[in-house]
Amino acid sequence: MSLRGTAQEVIANQQETCTALMLKLDARYGGEFMRQTFLQKVPSRRRRHGESLHALAEDICRMCRVVYNDIPVARSKKLVINHFAMAFNDAQCQWELSKHSFDSLEEAGHYTQNRESFFKEEQTNLHQLSVHLSEVKPQGRAHNSPPD
């Protein structure tokens, strides 16, 4: 037998019909089990260090498709966008994303990507300015010259 662990335990009773077996496996590993699992994971999902925006969005969408499969699409889109916003470890980013009314996760993703690009460029510019200022030596005044 190629099954192991709990999956093997489920089919240990070989007297069951295929339908009964499928029902047991579905109850143990199927839709409702996954829905409950993702229902707990989605709100606590945070962006991992180095994780791309695309990977984060895909993971949130995958879990939300299972969790929110029984509600209207317009409402589920808003929930997905909200979960995407809350996945950032940056409170300022969370607040900025939540104050916008994005129509899609793609719009929220583009906004976030542009925001990250802006801040990376700003950090680079500040670093370059800091390096430049540390290399510039202050001009010394002559001992007898009056102050400006």
Coordinates of N, CA and C in Angstrom, one line a residue:
M1 N 0.8 -1.2 0.0 CA 0.0 0.0 0.0 C 0.9 1.2 0.0
S2 N 0.6 2.2 -0.8 CA 1.5 3.4 -1.0 C 1.1 4.5 0.0
L3 N -0.1 4.5 0.6 CA -0.5 5.5 1.5 C 0.1 5.3 2.9
R4 N 0.4 6.5 3.6 CA 1.0 6.4 4.9 C 0.3 7.3 5.9
G5 N 0.5 7.0 7.1 CA 0.0 7.9 8.2 C -1.5 7.9 8.3
T6 N -2.1 9.1 8.4 CA -3.5 9.2 8.6 C -4.3 8.9 7.4
A7 N -3.7 9.1 6.2 CA -4.4 8.7 5.0 C -4.6 7.2 4.9
Q8 N -3.6 6.4 5.4 CA -3.7 5.0 5.4 C -4.7 4.5 6.4
E9 N -4.8 5.2 7.6 CA -5.8 4.9 8.6 C -7.2 5.1 8.1
V10 N -7.4 6.1 7.3 CA -8.8 6.3 6.7 C -9.3 5.1 5.9
I11 N -8.4 4.5 5.2 CA -8.8 3.4 4.3 C -8.5 2.0 4.9
A12 N -8.2 2.0 6.2 CA -7.8 0.7 6.8 C -9.0 -0.3 6.7
N13 N -10.2 0.2 6.8 CA -11.3 -0.7 6.7 C -11.7 -0.9 5.2
Q14 N -11.3 -2.0 4.7 CA -11.4 -2.3 3.3 C -12.8 -2.8 2.9
Q15 N -13.7 -2.8 3.9 CA -15.1 -3.2 3.6 C -15.9 -2.1 3.0
E16 N -15.4 -0.9 3.1 CA -16.2 0.3 2.6 C -16.2 0.4 1.1
T17 N -17.3 1.0 0.7 CA -17.4 1.2 -0.8 C -16.5 2.4 -1.2
C18 N -16.3 2.5 -2.4 CA -15.5 3.6 -3.0 C -16.1 5.0 -2.6
T19 N -17.4 5.1 -2.7 CA -18.1 6.3 -2.4 C -17.9 6.7 -0.9
A20 N -18.1 5.8 0.0 CA -17.9 6.0 1.4 C -16.4 6.4 1.7
L21 N -15.5 5.8 1.0 CA -14.1 6.1 1.2 C -13.8 7.5 0.7
M22 N -14.3 7.9 -0.5 CA -14.2 9.2 -1.0 C -14.7 10.3 -0.1
L23 N -15.9 10.0 0.5 CA -16.5 10.9 1.5 C -15.6 11.1 2.7
K24 N -15.0 10.0 3.2 CA -14.1 10.2 4.3 C -12.9 11.0 4.0
L25 N -12.3 10.7 2.9 CA -11.1 11.4 2.5 C -11.4 12.9 2.2
D26 N -12.5 13.1 1.6 CA -12.9 14.5 1.4 C -13.1 15.3 2.7
A27 N -13.8 14.6 3.7 CA -14.0 15.2 5.0 C -12.7 15.5 5.7
R28 N -11.7 14.6 5.5 CA -10.4 14.8 6.2 C -9.5 15.8 5.5
Y29 N -9.5 15.8 4.1 CA -8.5 16.6 3.4 C -9.2 17.5 2.4
G30 N -10.5 17.5 2.3 CA -11.1 18.2 1.2 C -11.4 19.7 1.5
G31 N -12.4 20.2 0.7 CA -12.7 21.6 0.7 C -13.0 22.2 2.0
E32 N -13.8 21.7 2.9 CA -14.1 22.3 4.2 C -12.9 22.3 5.1
F33 N -12.1 21.3 5.1 CA -10.9 21.2 5.9 C -9.9 22.3 5.4
M34 N -9.7 22.4 4.1 CA -8.8 23.5 3.5 C -9.4 24.9 3.8
R35 N -10.7 25.0 3.7 CA -11.3 26.3 4.0 C -11.1 26.7 5.4
Q36 N -11.2 25.8 6.4 CA -11.0 26.2 7.8 C -9.5 26.5 8.0
T37 N -8.6 25.7 7.4 CA -7.2 26.0 7.5 C -6.8 27.3 6.9
F38 N -7.3 27.7 5.7 CA -6.9 28.9 5.1 C -7.6 30.1 5.8
L39 N -8.8 29.8 6.4 CA -9.5 30.9 7.1 C -8.7 31.4 8.3
Q40 N -7.9 30.5 8.9 CA -7.0 30.9 9.9 C -5.7 31.5 9.4
K41 N -5.2 31.0 8.3 CA -3.9 31.5 7.8 C -4.0 32.8 7.1
V42 N -5.1 33.1 6.3 CA -5.1 34.3 5.5 C -4.9 35.6 6.4
P43 N -5.6 35.8 7.5 CA -5.5 37.0 8.2 C -4.1 37.2 8.8
S44 N -3.4 36.2 9.1 CA -2.1 36.3 9.7 C -0.9 36.2 8.7
R45 N -1.3 36.1 7.4 CA -0.2 36.0 6.3 C 0.5 37.3 6.2
R46 N 1.8 37.2 6.3 CA 2.7 38.4 6.2 C 3.7 38.2 5.1
R47 N 4.1 39.2 4.4 CA 5.1 39.1 3.4 C 6.5 38.7 4.0
R48 N 7.0 37.7 3.4 CA 8.3 37.2 3.9 C 9.5 38.0 3.3
H49 N 10.6 38.1 4.0 CA 11.7 38.8 3.6 C 12.2 38.4 2.2
G50 N 12.2 39.3 1.3 CA 12.7 38.9 -0.1 C 11.6 38.4 -1.0
E51 N 10.4 38.2 -0.5 CA 9.3 37.7 -1.3 C 8.8 38.7 -2.3
S52 N 8.6 38.3 -3.5 CA 8.1 39.3 -4.5 C 6.6 39.6 -4.3
L53 N 6.2 40.7 -4.8 CA 4.8 41.1 -4.7 C 3.9 40.1 -5.4
H54 N 4.4 39.6 -6.6 CA 3.7 38.7 -7.4 C 3.4 37.4 -6.6
A55 N 4.5 36.9 -5.9 CA 4.3 35.6 -5.1 C 3.4 35.8 -4.0
L56 N 3.5 37.0 -3.3 CA 2.6 37.3 -2.2 C 1.1 37.3 -2.7
A57 N 0.9 38.1 -3.8 CA -0.5 38.2 -4.3 C -1.0 36.8 -4.7
E58 N -0.2 36.0 -5.4 CA -0.7 34.7 -5.8 C -1.0 33.8 -4.6
D59 N -0.2 33.9 -3.6 CA -0.5 33.0 -2.4 C -1.8 33.5 -1.7
I60 N -2.0 34.8 -1.6 CA -3.2 35.3 -1.0 C -4.4 35.0 -1.8
C61 N -4.3 35.1 -3.1 CA -5.4 34.7 -4.0 C -5.8 33.3 -3.9
R62 N -4.8 32.4 -3.9 CA -5.0 31.0 -3.8 C -5.8 30.6 -2.5
M63 N -5.4 31.2 -1.4 CA -6.1 30.9 -0.2 C -7.5 31.5 -0.2
C64 N -7.6 32.7 -0.7 CA -8.9 33.4 -0.7 C -9.9 32.7 -1.6
R65 N -9.5 32.1 -2.7 CA -10.4 31.4 -3.6 C -11.1 30.3 -2.8
V66 N -10.4 29.6 -1.9 CA -10.9 28.5 -1.1 C -11.8 29.1 0.0
V67 N -11.4 30.1 0.7 CA -12.1 30.7 1.8 C -13.4 31.4 1.4
Y68 N -13.3 32.2 0.3 CA -14.4 33.0 -0.1 C -15.1 32.5 -1.3
N69 N -15.2 31.3 -1.6 CA -15.8 30.7 -2.8 C -17.3 30.9 -2.8
D70 N -17.9 31.1 -1.7 CA -19.4 31.2 -1.6 C -19.9 32.6 -1.4
I71 N -19.1 33.6 -1.6 CA -19.6 35.0 -1.5 C -19.5 35.7 -2.9
P72 N -20.3 36.8 -3.1 CA -20.2 37.5 -4.4 C -18.8 37.9 -4.7
V73 N -18.5 37.9 -6.0 CA -17.1 38.2 -6.5 C -16.7 39.6 -6.1
A74 N -17.6 40.6 -6.2 CA -17.2 42.0 -5.8 C -16.7 42.0 -4.4
R75 N -17.4 41.4 -3.5 CA -17.1 41.4 -2.1 C -15.8 40.6 -1.9
S76 N -15.6 39.5 -2.5 CA -14.4 38.7 -2.3 C -13.1 39.5 -2.9
K77 N -13.3 40.3 -3.9 CA -12.2 41.1 -4.4 C -11.7 42.1 -3.4
K78 N -12.7 42.7 -2.7 CA -12.3 43.7 -1.7 C -11.6 43.0 -0.5
L79 N -12.1 41.8 -0.2 CA -11.4 41.1 0.9 C -10.0 40.6 0.5
V80 N -9.8 40.2 -0.7 CA -8.5 39.8 -1.2 C -7.5 41.1 -1.1
I81 N -8.0 42.2 -1.6 CA -7.2 43.4 -1.5 C -6.9 43.8 -0.1
N82 N -7.8 43.7 0.8 CA -7.6 44.0 2.2 C -6.5 43.0 2.8
H83 N -6.6 41.7 2.5 CA -5.6 40.8 3.0 C -4.2 41.1 2.4
F84 N -4.2 41.5 1.1 CA -2.9 41.9 0.5 C -2.3 43.1 1.3
A85 N -3.1 44.1 1.6 CA -2.6 45.3 2.3 C -2.1 44.9 3.7
M86 N -2.8 44.0 4.3 CA -2.4 43.7 5.7 C -1.2 42.7 5.8
A87 N -0.8 42.2 4.6 CA 0.3 41.3 4.6 C 1.7 42.0 4.7
F88 N 1.6 43.3 4.6 CA 2.9 44.1 4.7 C 3.3 44.3 6.1
N89 N 4.6 44.2 6.4 CA 5.1 44.5 7.7 C 5.3 45.9 8.0
D90 N 4.8 46.8 7.1 CA 5.0 48.2 7.2 C 3.6 48.8 7.4
A91 N 3.4 49.4 8.6 CA 2.1 50.0 9.0 C 1.8 51.1 8.0
Q92 N 2.7 51.9 7.6 CA 2.5 53.0 6.7 C 1.9 52.5 5.3
C93 N 2.5 51.4 4.9 CA 2.1 50.8 3.6 C 0.7 50.3 3.8
Q94 N 0.4 49.6 4.9 CA -0.9 49.1 5.2 C -2.0 50.2 5.1
W95 N -1.6 51.3 5.8 CA -2.6 52.4 5.8 C -2.8 53.0 4.5
E96 N -1.7 53.2 3.7 CA -1.9 53.8 2.3 C -2.7 52.9 1.4
L97 N -2.5 51.6 1.5 CA -3.3 50.7 0.7 C -4.7 50.6 1.1
S98 N -5.0 50.7 2.4 CA -6.4 50.6 2.9 C -7.2 51.9 2.6
K99 N -6.5 53.1 2.4 CA -7.2 54.3 2.1 C -7.6 54.4 0.7
H100 N -7.0 53.7 -0.2 CA -7.4 53.7 -1.6 C -8.5 52.7 -1.9
S101 N -9.3 53.1 -2.9 CA -10.3 52.1 -3.4 C -9.9 51.5 -4.7
F102 N -9.1 50.4 -4.5 CA -8.7 49.7 -5.7 C -9.8 48.8 -6.2
D103 N -9.9 48.7 -7.5 CA -10.9 47.8 -8.1 C -10.4 46.4 -8.3
S104 N -9.1 46.2 -8.2 CA -8.5 44.9 -8.4 C -7.2 44.8 -7.6
L105 N -6.8 43.5 -7.4 CA -5.6 43.2 -6.8 C -4.4 43.7 -7.7
E106 N -4.6 43.7 -9.0 CA -3.5 44.1 -9.9 C -3.3 45.6 -9.7
E107 N -4.3 46.4 -9.5 CA -4.1 47.8 -9.2 C -3.4 48.1 -7.9
A108 N -3.8 47.3 -6.9 CA -3.1 47.4 -5.6 C -1.6 47.0 -5.7
G109 N -1.4 46.0 -6.5 CA 0.0 45.5 -6.7 C 0.8 46.5 -7.5
H110 N 0.3 47.2 -8.5 CA 1.0 48.2 -9.3 C 1.3 49.4 -8.3
Y111 N 0.3 49.8 -7.6 CA 0.6 50.9 -6.6 C 1.7 50.6 -5.7
T112 N 1.7 49.4 -5.1 CA 2.7 48.9 -4.2 C 4.1 48.8 -4.8
Q113 N 4.1 48.3 -6.0 CA 5.4 48.2 -6.8 C 6.0 49.6 -7.0
N114 N 5.1 50.6 -7.4 CA 5.6 51.9 -7.7 C 6.1 52.6 -6.3
R115 N 5.3 52.3 -5.3 CA 5.7 52.8 -4.0 C 7.1 52.3 -3.5
E116 N 7.3 51.0 -3.7 CA 8.5 50.4 -3.3 C 9.7 50.9 -4.2
S117 N 9.4 51.1 -5.4 CA 10.5 51.7 -6.3 C 10.9 53.1 -5.9
F118 N 9.9 53.9 -5.6 CA 10.1 55.2 -5.1 C 11.0 55.2 -3.9
F119 N 10.6 54.4 -2.9 CA 11.3 54.4 -1.6 C 12.7 53.9 -1.8
K120 N 12.9 52.9 -2.6 CA 14.3 52.3 -2.9 C 15.1 53.4 -3.5
E121 N 14.6 54.1 -4.5 CA 15.3 55.2 -5.2 C 15.7 56.3 -4.2
E122 N 14.7 56.6 -3.3 CA 15.0 57.7 -2.3 C 16.1 57.2 -1.4
Q123 N 16.0 56.0 -0.9 CA 17.1 55.5 -0.1 C 18.4 55.5 -0.7
T124 N 18.5 55.1 -2.0 CA 19.7 55.2 -2.7 C 20.3 56.6 -2.8
N125 N 19.4 57.5 -3.1 CA 19.8 58.9 -3.2 C 20.3 59.5 -1.9
L126 N 19.6 59.1 -0.8 CA 20.1 59.6 0.5 C 21.4 59.0 0.9
H127 N 21.6 57.7 0.5 CA 22.9 57.1 0.8 C 24.0 57.7 0.0
Q128 N 23.8 58.0 -1.3 CA 24.8 58.7 -2.1 C 25.1 60.0 -1.5
L129 N 24.1 60.8 -1.1 CA 24.3 62.1 -0.6 C 25.1 62.0 0.7
S130 N 24.8 61.0 1.6 CA 25.5 60.8 2.8 C 27.0 60.5 2.5
V131 N 27.2 59.6 1.6 CA 28.6 59.3 1.2 C 29.3 60.5 0.7
H132 N 28.7 61.3 -0.1 CA 29.3 62.5 -0.7 C 29.6 63.5 0.4
L133 N 28.7 63.7 1.3 CA 28.9 64.7 2.4 C 30.0 64.2 3.3
S134 N 30.2 62.9 3.5 CA 31.3 62.5 4.4 C 32.6 62.6 3.7
E135 N 32.6 62.6 2.4 CA 33.9 62.8 1.7 C 34.3 64.2 1.5
V136 N 33.4 65.2 1.6 CA 33.7 66.6 1.5 C 34.2 67.1 2.8
K137 N 35.4 67.7 2.7 CA 36.0 68.2 4.0 C 35.6 69.6 4.1
P138 N 35.2 70.0 5.4 CA 34.8 71.4 5.6 C 36.0 72.3 5.3
Q139 N 35.6 73.5 4.7 CA 36.6 74.5 4.4 C 37.0 75.2 5.7
G140 N 38.3 75.2 6.0 CA 38.7 75.8 7.2 C 38.9 77.3 7.0
R141 N 38.6 78.1 8.0 CA 38.8 79.6 7.8 C 40.2 79.9 8.3
A142 N 40.7 81.0 7.8 CA 42.0 81.5 8.2 C 41.8 82.1 9.6
H143 N 42.8 82.0 10.4 CA 42.7 82.4 11.8 C 42.4 83.8 12.0
N144 N 42.8 84.7 11.1 CA 42.6 86.1 11.2 C 41.4 86.6 10.5
S145 N 40.7 85.8 9.7 CA 39.6 86.3 8.9 C 38.4 86.4 9.8
P146 N 37.6 87.5 9.6 CA 36.4 87.7 10.4 C 35.3 86.7 9.9
P147 N 34.4 86.3 10.9 CA 33.3 85.4 10.5 C 32.4 86.1 9.6
D148 N 31.7 85.3 8.8 CA 30.7 85.9 7.8 C 29.5 86.5 8.5

